[in-house]
Amino acid sequence: MSVRIDIAGLRPERVAVVPSPLAELGMALHALAEPGHHPGLQAWVTGVTARLDPHLADRMCEADFLWRTTFSDLFMPFAGVPGRTTLPGASIAEDLDLLDKLTDEQFVDAALEFTCALPYCSQGPSVLSDGALHRRALELAASRGPRQVRFAERLLADPPRIRAWFRQFVEDCEEAFFADTWSRLRHQLAADARHKTDLLRRKGLPEALTAVSPAVTLDEAGARITVDKLGTGHSATEEGGLLLVPTSLGWPHLSVLHRYGWQPALHYPVGSPELASPPSVEQLALRMTALSHPVRMRLCRHLARSAYTTSELAQVHGMTAPEISRHLSVLKKAGLVTTRRRGRYVLHQLDVTVVARLGSDFLEGILR
C-alpha cells in the first residue's frame, strides 16, 4: 500500500519547497483537537488552550472534522489554483486570497472530504449538481453526528456563506493565537526550505526526497514518487509542478495531497519529538499480539483519525460486519480501542495515547 505520484516529464524548476502559513494553521488546529497525536506539543497545546477565548473555542468545534479526522485540502488552496504551478502565500491573507480563487465546486468537494462520499483520486460529478451524490454526502455526514450534518447541509445549500465563515474563522484564529506561533515557526520552516532547495540544486530530487522522509522514494527512472503509507492513492504532476511543504507542528503526519486535478504536494514534518516510556512487558505483549494481524493494522489507521461504526469499516475494507467485529474485539481486549454510543450508532476509535506508548515507529506508520 502506498501513494504514488507520476512525475514523468517534470522539469526541475517546477519542484518547489515552500512553507505555507495556512497549512501550518491547519496543523495547529489539528494538534489542538488531537493532542494525543502530538505528545511533543503538549506544552504548546496547554498554553494556547488556557488563553483561548471561549467563543472562539466553541467555533472551533463547529467544523473540527475538517482538521481533526482529516486534513482538509482547504488549508492548501494553492494546489487547486488552475495551472497547477501556484506557490503558497507568504501570509495567511495571501493564502486566503488563493482560497478565493477556487470554484464553489472545488471548495465544496474539499470541505466534504470527511464524508468520503466523493472520489478523491479520479474525476467525478459535482456534488452541487448530482442529486444522488448530494443525498449520499448527507447520509454519510449523518453517521458522523449532528454537527457534521448541519455543516454539510449549510455547505451544500449556500457555499458562499460557508466560504465567508471559513475565512473569518481563519482570520480570528490568526489574531487569537497563530500570529505569535507563526512568528516563531516561520524561521525554522524557511531554513528547512532553503536546505531542501539547496539539495535539489546540488544533488537532485532523490536526495531531497530522502531528506523529506525515509518513507518517500523515487524510482530508478525518476518517473514515480512512492510514499509508503497504509493508505493508497495516485496522482500526477502532468504539466504542473510538485510542492514540498514543511511543517513544524505536523509530526508524525506525512500528508500527501493527491486530489484529482490539483497540484501534488508533500506536507512533511520537520523534526521528531520524543515519545513517552513504553508500557509494561505484559501489556506490550498483549498489544503487540493484537496488532500482529495486517487487517487490524489497517483498521488502526482509520480508527486513529476518527470514530467509525462497524458497518463503515466493513464497507471500507471489503469485509463483513462480523469479521470486523472479531478484529475490533481483539483490539478492545488489548485496550487499544474505545467504544461509545451516539444515538443509534456505536462508534469505535483508537486510543492514540496508548498506541503512542508502543513506540514512535508504529505510531508514525499508522498516522503517516
mmCIF file of C-alpha atoms in Angstrom:
data_model
loop_
_atom_site.group_PDB
_atom_site.id
_atom_site.type_symbol
_atom_site.label_atom_id
_atom_site.label_comp_id
_atom_site.label_asym_id
_atom_site.label_seq_id
_atom_site.Cartn_x
_atom_site.Cartn_y
_atom_site.Cartn_z
ATOM 1 C CA MET A 1 0.000 0.000 0.000
ATOM 2 C CA SER A 2 1.295 3.441 -0.896
ATOM 3 C CA VAL A 3 0.520 6.771 -2.502
ATOM 4 C CA ARG A 4 2.158 7.239 -5.908
ATOM 5 C CA ILE A 5 2.854 10.446 -7.807
ATOM 6 C CA ASP A 6 3.713 10.183 -11.501
ATOM 7 C CA ILE A 7 6.302 12.895 -12.242
ATOM 8 C CA ALA A 8 7.347 11.832 -15.747
ATOM 9 C CA GLY A 9 8.469 14.928 -17.651
ATOM 10 C CA LEU A 10 8.577 17.119 -14.543
ATOM 11 C CA ARG A 11 11.075 19.939 -15.026
ATOM 12 C CA PRO A 12 13.464 20.600 -12.099
ATOM 13 C CA GLU A 13 12.359 24.225 -11.812
ATOM 14 C CA ARG A 14 8.773 23.044 -11.237
ATOM 15 C CA VAL A 15 9.730 21.470 -7.878
ATOM 16 C CA ALA A 16 9.359 23.999 -5.062
ATOM 17 C CA VAL A 17 9.952 23.821 -1.308
ATOM 18 C CA VAL A 18 7.775 26.489 0.297
ATOM 19 C CA PRO A 19 6.189 26.817 3.766
ATOM 20 C CA SER A 20 2.508 27.747 3.946
ATOM 21 C CA PRO A 21 1.092 29.710 6.888
ATOM 22 C CA LEU A 22 -2.447 28.449 6.177
ATOM 23 C CA ALA A 23 -1.282 24.820 6.040
ATOM 24 C CA GLU A 24 0.559 25.333 9.327
ATOM 25 C CA LEU A 25 -2.561 26.849 10.887
ATOM 26 C CA GLY A 26 -4.463 23.757 9.793
ATOM 27 C CA MET A 27 -1.882 21.583 11.514
ATOM 28 C CA ALA A 28 -2.078 23.791 14.616
ATOM 29 C CA LEU A 29 -5.847 23.269 14.746
ATOM 30 C CA HIS A 30 -5.330 19.532 14.376
ATOM 31 C CA ALA A 31 -2.829 19.461 17.255
ATOM 32 C CA LEU A 32 -5.269 21.391 19.446
ATOM 33 C CA ALA A 33 -8.084 18.990 18.567
ATOM 34 C CA GLU A 34 -5.996 15.796 18.801
ATOM 35 C CA PRO A 35 -3.152 16.409 21.282
ATOM 36 C CA GLY A 36 -2.703 12.652 21.616
ATOM 37 C CA HIS A 37 -1.274 12.597 18.083
ATOM 38 C CA HIS A 38 1.384 15.131 19.099
ATOM 39 C CA PRO A 39 2.875 14.323 22.514
ATOM 40 C CA GLY A 40 5.799 16.656 21.839
ATOM 41 C CA LEU A 41 3.434 19.641 21.587
ATOM 42 C CA GLN A 42 1.717 19.239 24.955
ATOM 43 C CA ALA A 43 3.192 22.437 26.409
ATOM 44 C CA TRP A 44 2.165 24.475 23.356
ATOM 45 C CA VAL A 45 -1.338 22.977 23.311
ATOM 46 C CA THR A 46 -1.800 23.665 27.026
ATOM 47 C CA GLY A 47 -0.629 27.258 26.663
ATOM 48 C CA VAL A 48 -2.870 28.046 23.690
ATOM 49 C CA THR A 49 -5.903 26.338 25.195
ATOM 50 C CA ALA A 50 -5.523 28.157 28.503
ATOM 51 C CA ARG A 51 -5.733 31.607 26.937
ATOM 52 C CA LEU A 52 -8.212 30.807 24.165
ATOM 53 C CA ASP A 53 -11.367 32.910 24.077
ATOM 54 C CA PRO A 54 -14.338 30.634 24.948
ATOM 55 C CA HIS A 55 -16.340 31.912 21.978
ATOM 56 C CA LEU A 56 -13.549 31.025 19.548
ATOM 57 C CA ALA A 57 -13.115 27.653 21.262
ATOM 58 C CA ASP A 58 -16.805 26.959 20.648
ATOM 59 C CA ARG A 59 -16.453 27.954 16.988
ATOM 60 C CA MET A 60 -13.542 25.540 16.642
ATOM 61 C CA CYS A 61 -15.981 22.736 17.417
ATOM 62 C CA GLU A 62 -18.359 23.704 14.602
ATOM 63 C CA ALA A 63 -16.252 22.114 11.895
ATOM 64 C CA ASP A 64 -13.315 20.474 13.681
ATOM 65 C CA PHE A 65 -13.773 17.409 11.461
ATOM 66 C CA LEU A 66 -12.026 19.457 8.749
ATOM 67 C CA TRP A 67 -8.772 19.174 10.708
ATOM 68 C CA ARG A 68 -9.405 16.530 13.380
ATOM 69 C CA THR A 69 -10.399 13.489 11.318
ATOM 70 C CA THR A 70 -8.929 14.639 8.011
ATOM 71 C CA PHE A 71 -6.525 17.366 7.000
ATOM 72 C CA SER A 72 -8.783 19.223 4.605
ATOM 73 C CA ASP A 73 -7.283 20.434 1.346
ATOM 74 C CA LEU A 74 -8.913 23.790 2.121
ATOM 75 C CA PHE A 75 -5.733 24.512 4.063
ATOM 76 C CA MET A 76 -3.648 24.091 0.893
ATOM 77 C CA PRO A 77 -5.718 26.019 -1.678
ATOM 78 C CA PHE A 78 -2.677 26.975 -3.743
ATOM 79 C CA ALA A 79 -2.617 23.390 -5.042
ATOM 80 C CA GLY A 80 -6.075 23.784 -6.565
ATOM 81 C CA VAL A 81 -5.462 27.015 -8.492
ATOM 82 C CA PRO A 82 -5.683 26.417 -12.283
ATOM 83 C CA GLY A 83 -2.325 25.841 -13.939
ATOM 84 C CA ARG A 84 -1.095 23.699 -11.041
ATOM 85 C CA THR A 85 2.046 25.798 -10.503
ATOM 86 C CA THR A 86 0.879 28.282 -7.850
ATOM 87 C CA LEU A 87 3.025 28.570 -4.711
ATOM 88 C CA PRO A 88 1.773 29.120 -1.151
ATOM 89 C CA GLY A 89 1.377 32.685 0.041
ATOM 90 C CA ALA A 90 3.761 34.376 2.433
ATOM 91 C CA SER A 91 0.955 35.228 4.865
ATOM 92 C CA ILE A 92 -2.440 33.977 5.973
ATOM 93 C CA ALA A 93 -4.059 36.785 3.975
ATOM 94 C CA GLU A 94 -2.271 35.734 0.776
ATOM 95 C CA ASP A 95 -3.201 32.076 1.262
ATOM 96 C CA LEU A 96 -6.838 33.071 1.848
ATOM 97 C CA ASP A 97 -6.783 35.086 -1.362
ATOM 98 C CA LEU A 98 -5.701 31.901 -3.130
ATOM 99 C CA LEU A 99 -8.596 30.083 -1.471
ATOM 100 C CA ASP A 100 -10.921 32.637 -3.062
ATOM 101 C CA LYS A 101 -9.633 31.534 -6.476
ATOM 102 C CA LEU A 102 -11.142 28.057 -6.050
ATOM 103 C CA THR A 103 -14.538 27.444 -7.598
ATOM 104 C CA ASP A 104 -17.512 26.610 -5.405
ATOM 105 C CA GLU A 105 -17.289 23.024 -6.671
ATOM 106 C CA GLN A 106 -13.640 22.757 -5.596
ATOM 107 C CA PHE A 107 -14.367 24.323 -2.214
ATOM 108 C CA VAL A 108 -17.333 22.046 -1.508
ATOM 109 C CA ASP A 109 -15.503 18.895 -2.638
ATOM 110 C CA ALA A 110 -12.558 19.690 -0.341
ATOM 111 C CA ALA A 111 -14.823 20.578 2.580
ATOM 112 C CA LEU A 112 -16.803 17.327 2.229
ATOM 113 C CA GLU A 113 -13.732 15.107 2.207
ATOM 114 C CA PHE A 114 -14.567 13.926 5.740
ATOM 115 C CA THR A 115 -17.664 12.107 4.417
ATOM 116 C CA CYS A 116 -15.666 10.035 1.888
ATOM 117 C CA ALA A 117 -18.636 10.456 -0.455
ATOM 118 C CA LEU A 118 -16.680 11.971 -3.337
ATOM 119 C CA PRO A 119 -13.939 10.410 -5.465
ATOM 120 C CA TYR A 120 -10.543 11.808 -4.496
ATOM 121 C CA CYS A 121 -8.037 10.442 -6.999
ATOM 122 C CA SER A 122 -10.302 10.492 -10.037
ATOM 123 C CA GLN A 123 -12.723 12.806 -11.777
ATOM 124 C CA GLY A 124 -16.337 12.579 -10.747
ATOM 125 C CA PRO A 125 -19.622 14.511 -10.874
ATOM 126 C CA SER A 126 -20.113 17.623 -8.760
ATOM 127 C CA VAL A 127 -21.999 17.125 -5.522
ATOM 128 C CA LEU A 128 -23.644 20.511 -6.153
ATOM 129 C CA SER A 129 -25.357 19.252 -9.312
ATOM 130 C CA ASP A 130 -25.663 15.490 -8.791
ATOM 131 C CA GLY A 131 -28.744 14.706 -6.687
ATOM 132 C CA ALA A 132 -27.723 11.163 -5.788
ATOM 133 C CA LEU A 133 -24.256 12.284 -4.700
ATOM 134 C CA HIS A 134 -25.830 15.133 -2.729
ATOM 135 C CA ARG A 135 -28.033 12.698 -0.795
ATOM 136 C CA ARG A 136 -25.168 10.275 -0.233
ATOM 137 C CA ALA A 137 -22.980 13.027 1.221
ATOM 138 C CA LEU A 138 -25.701 13.951 3.705
ATOM 139 C CA GLU A 139 -26.245 10.300 4.653
ATOM 140 C CA LEU A 140 -22.563 9.818 5.385
ATOM 141 C CA ALA A 141 -22.431 13.091 7.311
ATOM 142 C CA ALA A 142 -25.322 11.808 9.443
ATOM 143 C CA SER A 143 -23.261 8.822 10.576
ATOM 144 C CA ARG A 144 -20.670 11.284 11.881
ATOM 145 C CA GLY A 145 -23.088 13.201 14.081
ATOM 146 C CA PRO A 146 -25.371 16.269 14.130
ATOM 147 C CA ARG A 147 -22.594 18.866 13.750
ATOM 148 C CA GLN A 148 -21.414 17.290 10.537
ATOM 149 C CA VAL A 149 -24.969 17.128 9.219
ATOM 150 C CA ARG A 150 -25.595 20.808 9.962
ATOM 151 C CA PHE A 151 -22.311 21.790 8.341
ATOM 152 C CA ALA A 152 -22.921 19.657 5.238
ATOM 153 C CA GLU A 153 -26.467 20.991 4.831
ATOM 154 C CA ARG A 154 -25.323 24.619 5.045
ATOM 155 C CA LEU A 155 -22.375 23.962 2.750
ATOM 156 C CA LEU A 156 -24.481 22.337 0.048
ATOM 157 C CA ALA A 157 -27.261 24.925 0.297
ATOM 158 C CA ASP A 158 -25.084 28.041 0.378
ATOM 159 C CA PRO A 159 -21.356 27.589 -0.408
ATOM 160 C CA PRO A 160 -20.566 31.363 -0.302
ATOM 161 C CA ARG A 161 -21.862 31.522 3.262
ATOM 162 C CA ILE A 162 -19.522 28.752 4.418
ATOM 163 C CA ARG A 163 -16.644 30.276 2.454
ATOM 164 C CA ALA A 164 -17.168 33.547 4.319
ATOM 165 C CA TRP A 165 -17.440 31.670 7.634
ATOM 166 C CA PHE A 166 -14.205 29.790 6.989
ATOM 167 C CA ARG A 167 -12.284 32.921 6.034
ATOM 168 C CA GLN A 168 -13.458 34.808 9.121
ATOM 169 C CA PHE A 169 -12.658 31.824 11.335
ATOM 170 C CA VAL A 170 -9.105 31.593 9.978
ATOM 171 C CA GLU A 171 -8.567 35.322 10.445
ATOM 172 C CA ASP A 172 -9.821 35.119 14.028
ATOM 173 C CA CYS A 173 -7.513 32.182 14.783
ATOM 174 C CA GLU A 174 -4.583 34.126 13.405
ATOM 175 C CA GLU A 175 -5.369 37.080 15.638
ATOM 176 C CA ALA A 176 -6.053 34.954 18.729
ATOM 177 C CA PHE A 177 -3.006 32.673 18.751
ATOM 178 C CA PHE A 178 -1.499 31.796 15.393
ATOM 179 C CA ALA A 179 0.259 35.063 14.540
ATOM 180 C CA ASP A 180 2.514 34.598 17.548
ATOM 181 C CA THR A 181 3.074 30.917 16.750
ATOM 182 C CA TRP A 182 3.866 31.623 13.102
ATOM 183 C CA SER A 183 6.342 34.386 14.008
ATOM 184 C CA ARG A 184 8.364 31.745 15.889
ATOM 185 C CA LEU A 185 7.967 28.847 13.445
ATOM 186 C CA ARG A 186 8.446 30.567 10.110
ATOM 187 C CA HIS A 187 12.208 30.957 10.586
ATOM 188 C CA GLN A 188 12.678 27.217 11.162
ATOM 189 C CA LEU A 189 10.476 26.395 8.188
ATOM 190 C CA ALA A 190 12.269 28.890 5.948
ATOM 191 C CA ALA A 191 15.632 27.397 6.960
ATOM 192 C CA ASP A 192 14.411 23.883 6.147
ATOM 193 C CA ALA A 193 13.046 25.082 2.790
ATOM 194 C CA ARG A 194 16.424 26.624 1.958
ATOM 195 C CA HIS A 195 18.193 23.391 2.903
ATOM 196 C CA LYS A 196 15.901 21.213 0.779
ATOM 197 C CA THR A 197 16.137 23.658 -2.132
ATOM 198 C CA ASP A 198 19.930 23.511 -1.923
ATOM 199 C CA LEU A 199 19.777 19.711 -2.003
ATOM 200 C CA LEU A 200 17.566 19.889 -5.085
ATOM 201 C CA ARG A 201 20.054 22.103 -6.878
ATOM 202 C CA ARG A 202 23.224 20.264 -5.862
ATOM 203 C CA LYS A 203 22.183 16.608 -5.646
ATOM 204 C CA GLY A 204 18.807 16.364 -7.339
ATOM 205 C CA LEU A 205 15.312 15.260 -6.413
ATOM 206 C CA PRO A 206 16.211 11.790 -4.993
ATOM 207 C CA GLU A 207 18.396 13.312 -2.264
ATOM 208 C CA ALA A 208 15.839 15.992 -1.462
ATOM 209 C CA LEU A 209 13.039 13.418 -1.125
ATOM 210 C CA THR A 210 15.183 11.227 1.117
ATOM 211 C CA ALA A 211 15.749 14.272 3.328
ATOM 212 C CA VAL A 212 11.984 14.888 3.422
ATOM 213 C CA SER A 213 11.315 11.393 4.826
ATOM 214 C CA PRO A 214 12.711 7.856 4.506
ATOM 215 C CA ALA A 215 9.137 6.895 3.579
ATOM 216 C CA VAL A 216 9.421 8.866 0.306
ATOM 217 C CA THR A 217 11.310 7.255 -2.566
ATOM 218 C CA LEU A 218 11.881 7.895 -6.262
ATOM 219 C CA ASP A 219 12.128 5.027 -8.735
ATOM 220 C CA GLU A 220 15.281 4.457 -10.783
ATOM 221 C CA ALA A 221 13.743 6.013 -13.864
ATOM 222 C CA GLY A 222 12.944 9.183 -11.934
ATOM 223 C CA ALA A 223 9.343 8.958 -13.103
ATOM 224 C CA ARG A 224 7.393 7.995 -9.989
ATOM 225 C CA ILE A 225 7.450 9.033 -6.353
ATOM 226 C CA THR A 226 6.189 6.441 -3.871
ATOM 227 C CA VAL A 227 5.137 7.412 -0.353
ATOM 228 C CA ASP A 228 4.985 4.431 1.983
ATOM 229 C CA LYS A 229 1.603 4.721 3.725
ATOM 230 C CA LEU A 230 -1.069 2.300 4.864
ATOM 231 C CA GLY A 231 -3.498 4.111 2.560
ATOM 232 C CA THR A 232 -3.489 4.017 -1.223
ATOM 233 C CA GLY A 233 -3.742 6.752 -3.835
ATOM 234 C CA HIS A 234 -2.283 8.121 -7.019
ATOM 235 C CA SER A 235 -1.664 11.458 -8.699
ATOM 236 C CA ALA A 236 0.408 13.018 -11.464
ATOM 237 C CA THR A 237 2.158 16.337 -11.950
ATOM 238 C CA GLU A 238 1.352 16.316 -15.689
ATOM 239 C CA GLU A 239 2.062 19.870 -16.936
ATOM 240 C CA GLY A 240 2.139 21.306 -13.418
ATOM 241 C CA GLY A 241 4.605 21.219 -10.558
ATOM 242 C CA LEU A 242 5.386 19.426 -7.317
ATOM 243 C CA LEU A 243 5.246 21.125 -3.920
ATOM 244 C CA LEU A 244 7.165 20.184 -0.782
ATOM 245 C CA VAL A 245 5.593 21.969 2.191
ATOM 246 C CA PRO A 246 7.391 21.719 5.573
ATOM 247 C CA THR A 247 5.527 21.785 8.905
ATOM 248 C CA SER A 248 6.898 22.270 12.414
ATOM 249 C CA LEU A 249 3.698 21.118 14.112
ATOM 250 C CA GLY A 250 2.930 18.090 11.975
ATOM 251 C CA TRP A 251 4.996 15.182 13.253
ATOM 252 C CA PRO A 252 4.264 12.265 12.881
ATOM 253 C CA HIS A 253 1.939 13.052 9.964
ATOM 254 C CA LEU A 254 3.354 12.855 6.461
ATOM 255 C CA SER A 255 0.473 14.025 4.271
ATOM 256 C CA VAL A 256 0.164 13.715 0.514
ATOM 257 C CA LEU A 257 -2.243 15.958 -1.350
ATOM 258 C CA HIS A 258 -3.176 13.873 -4.375
ATOM 259 C CA ARG A 259 -6.629 15.210 -5.211
ATOM 260 C CA TYR A 260 -7.578 14.813 -8.876
ATOM 261 C CA GLY A 261 -6.784 17.950 -10.895
ATOM 262 C CA TRP A 262 -4.768 19.576 -8.083
ATOM 263 C CA GLN A 263 -1.020 20.097 -7.904
ATOM 264 C CA PRO A 264 0.512 17.227 -5.883
ATOM 265 C CA ALA A 265 2.048 18.278 -2.581
ATOM 266 C CA LEU A 266 4.001 16.556 0.183
ATOM 267 C CA HIS A 267 3.301 18.081 3.595
ATOM 268 C CA TYR A 268 6.205 16.783 5.666
ATOM 269 C CA PRO A 269 7.256 17.249 9.319
ATOM 270 C CA VAL A 270 10.456 18.961 10.392
ATOM 271 C CA GLY A 271 11.857 17.244 13.494
ATOM 272 C CA SER A 272 10.570 14.331 15.579
ATOM 273 C CA PRO A 273 9.923 14.822 19.313
ATOM 274 C CA GLU A 274 10.487 12.005 21.765
ATOM 275 C CA LEU A 275 7.561 9.920 22.973
ATOM 276 C CA ALA A 276 6.742 8.697 26.477
ATOM 277 C CA SER A 277 8.105 5.470 28.022
ATOM 278 C CA PRO A 278 6.731 2.116 26.788
ATOM 279 C CA PRO A 279 4.152 0.117 28.818
ATOM 280 C CA SER A 280 4.887 -2.958 30.945
ATOM 281 C CA VAL A 281 6.171 -6.111 29.251
ATOM 282 C CA GLU A 282 2.860 -7.908 29.850
ATOM 283 C CA GLN A 283 0.839 -5.055 28.350
ATOM 284 C CA LEU A 284 3.261 -4.731 25.458
ATOM 285 C CA ALA A 285 2.998 -8.446 24.629
ATOM 286 C CA LEU A 286 -0.797 -8.341 24.658
ATOM 287 C CA ARG A 287 -0.956 -5.235 22.481
ATOM 288 C CA MET A 288 1.684 -6.322 20.000
ATOM 289 C CA THR A 289 -0.140 -9.643 19.578
ATOM 290 C CA ALA A 290 -3.348 -7.750 18.857
ATOM 291 C CA LEU A 291 -1.551 -5.638 16.265
ATOM 292 C CA SER A 292 0.201 -8.549 14.553
ATOM 293 C CA HIS A 293 -2.603 -9.022 12.035
ATOM 294 C CA PRO A 294 -2.439 -6.838 8.863
ATOM 295 C CA VAL A 295 -6.202 -6.237 8.872
ATOM 296 C CA ARG A 296 -6.055 -4.880 12.405
ATOM 297 C CA MET A 297 -3.171 -2.603 11.435
ATOM 298 C CA ARG A 298 -5.279 -1.195 8.609
ATOM 299 C CA LEU A 299 -8.206 -0.765 10.989
ATOM 300 C CA CYS A 300 -5.922 1.187 13.304
ATOM 301 C CA ARG A 301 -5.105 3.614 10.512
ATOM 302 C CA HIS A 302 -8.778 4.554 10.149
ATOM 303 C CA LEU A 303 -9.564 4.475 13.851
ATOM 304 C CA ALA A 304 -6.620 6.746 14.678
ATOM 305 C CA ARG A 305 -8.188 9.551 12.664
ATOM 306 C CA SER A 306 -11.842 9.261 13.550
ATOM 307 C CA ALA A 307 -14.535 7.151 15.169
ATOM 308 C CA TYR A 308 -16.207 4.651 12.823
ATOM 309 C CA THR A 309 -19.117 2.267 13.004
ATOM 310 C CA THR A 310 -18.635 -1.425 12.324
ATOM 311 C CA SER A 311 -20.598 -1.174 9.081
ATOM 312 C CA GLU A 312 -18.479 1.738 7.842
ATOM 313 C CA LEU A 313 -15.294 -0.208 8.493
ATOM 314 C CA ALA A 314 -16.744 -3.265 6.782
ATOM 315 C CA GLN A 315 -17.557 -1.229 3.668
ATOM 316 C CA VAL A 316 -14.132 0.423 3.512
ATOM 317 C CA HIS A 317 -12.213 -2.841 3.964
ATOM 318 C CA GLY A 318 -14.460 -5.045 1.836
ATOM 319 C CA MET A 319 -15.292 -7.379 4.703
ATOM 320 C CA THR A 320 -18.417 -8.476 6.540
ATOM 321 C CA ALA A 321 -19.550 -6.770 9.729
ATOM 322 C CA PRO A 322 -18.989 -9.964 11.839
ATOM 323 C CA GLU A 323 -15.396 -10.194 10.552
ATOM 324 C CA ILE A 324 -14.754 -6.572 11.506
ATOM 325 C CA SER A 325 -16.377 -7.136 14.907
ATOM 326 C CA ARG A 326 -13.999 -10.018 15.663
ATOM 327 C CA HIS A 327 -10.959 -7.864 14.884
ATOM 328 C CA LEU A 328 -12.356 -4.972 16.937
ATOM 329 C CA SER A 329 -12.901 -7.346 19.842
ATOM 330 C CA VAL A 330 -9.207 -8.278 19.842
ATOM 331 C CA LEU A 331 -8.163 -4.617 19.753
ATOM 332 C CA LYS A 332 -10.583 -3.710 22.552
ATOM 333 C CA LYS A 333 -9.370 -6.592 24.742
ATOM 334 C CA ALA A 334 -5.837 -5.203 24.394
ATOM 335 C CA GLY A 335 -7.073 -1.789 25.491
ATOM 336 C CA LEU A 336 -6.287 -0.178 22.140
ATOM 337 C CA VAL A 337 -9.798 0.749 21.031
ATOM 338 C CA THR A 338 -12.556 2.588 22.867
ATOM 339 C CA THR A 339 -16.265 2.371 22.060
ATOM 340 C CA ARG A 340 -19.043 4.880 22.622
ATOM 341 C CA ARG A 341 -22.654 5.207 21.545
ATOM 342 C CA ARG A 342 -24.103 8.207 19.680
ATOM 343 C CA GLY A 343 -27.827 7.725 19.207
ATOM 344 C CA ARG A 344 -28.297 4.544 17.228
ATOM 345 C CA TYR A 345 -24.652 4.449 16.147
ATOM 346 C CA VAL A 346 -21.901 2.581 18.028
ATOM 347 C CA LEU A 347 -18.565 4.241 17.278
ATOM 348 C CA HIS A 348 -15.092 2.757 17.719
ATOM 349 C CA GLN A 349 -11.863 4.775 17.930
ATOM 350 C CA LEU A 350 -8.188 4.066 18.545
ATOM 351 C CA ASP A 351 -6.737 5.275 21.855
ATOM 352 C CA VAL A 352 -3.795 7.148 20.344
ATOM 353 C CA THR A 353 -2.301 7.877 23.772
ATOM 354 C CA VAL A 354 -1.979 4.154 24.440
ATOM 355 C CA VAL A 355 -0.597 3.465 20.961
ATOM 356 C CA ALA A 356 1.975 6.242 21.400
ATOM 357 C CA ARG A 357 3.471 4.277 24.288
ATOM 358 C CA LEU A 358 4.128 1.327 21.974
ATOM 359 C CA GLY A 359 6.783 3.312 20.144
ATOM 360 C CA SER A 360 7.233 6.029 17.596
ATOM 361 C CA ASP A 361 7.734 3.684 14.617
ATOM 362 C CA PHE A 362 4.250 2.154 14.900
ATOM 363 C CA LEU A 363 2.565 5.474 15.673
ATOM 364 C CA GLU A 364 4.264 7.136 12.731
ATOM 365 C CA GLY A 365 3.312 4.222 10.486
ATOM 366 C CA ILE A 366 -0.433 4.405 11.166
ATOM 367 C CA LEU A 367 -0.593 8.206 11.192
ATOM 368 C CA ARG A 368 1.635 8.778 8.178
#
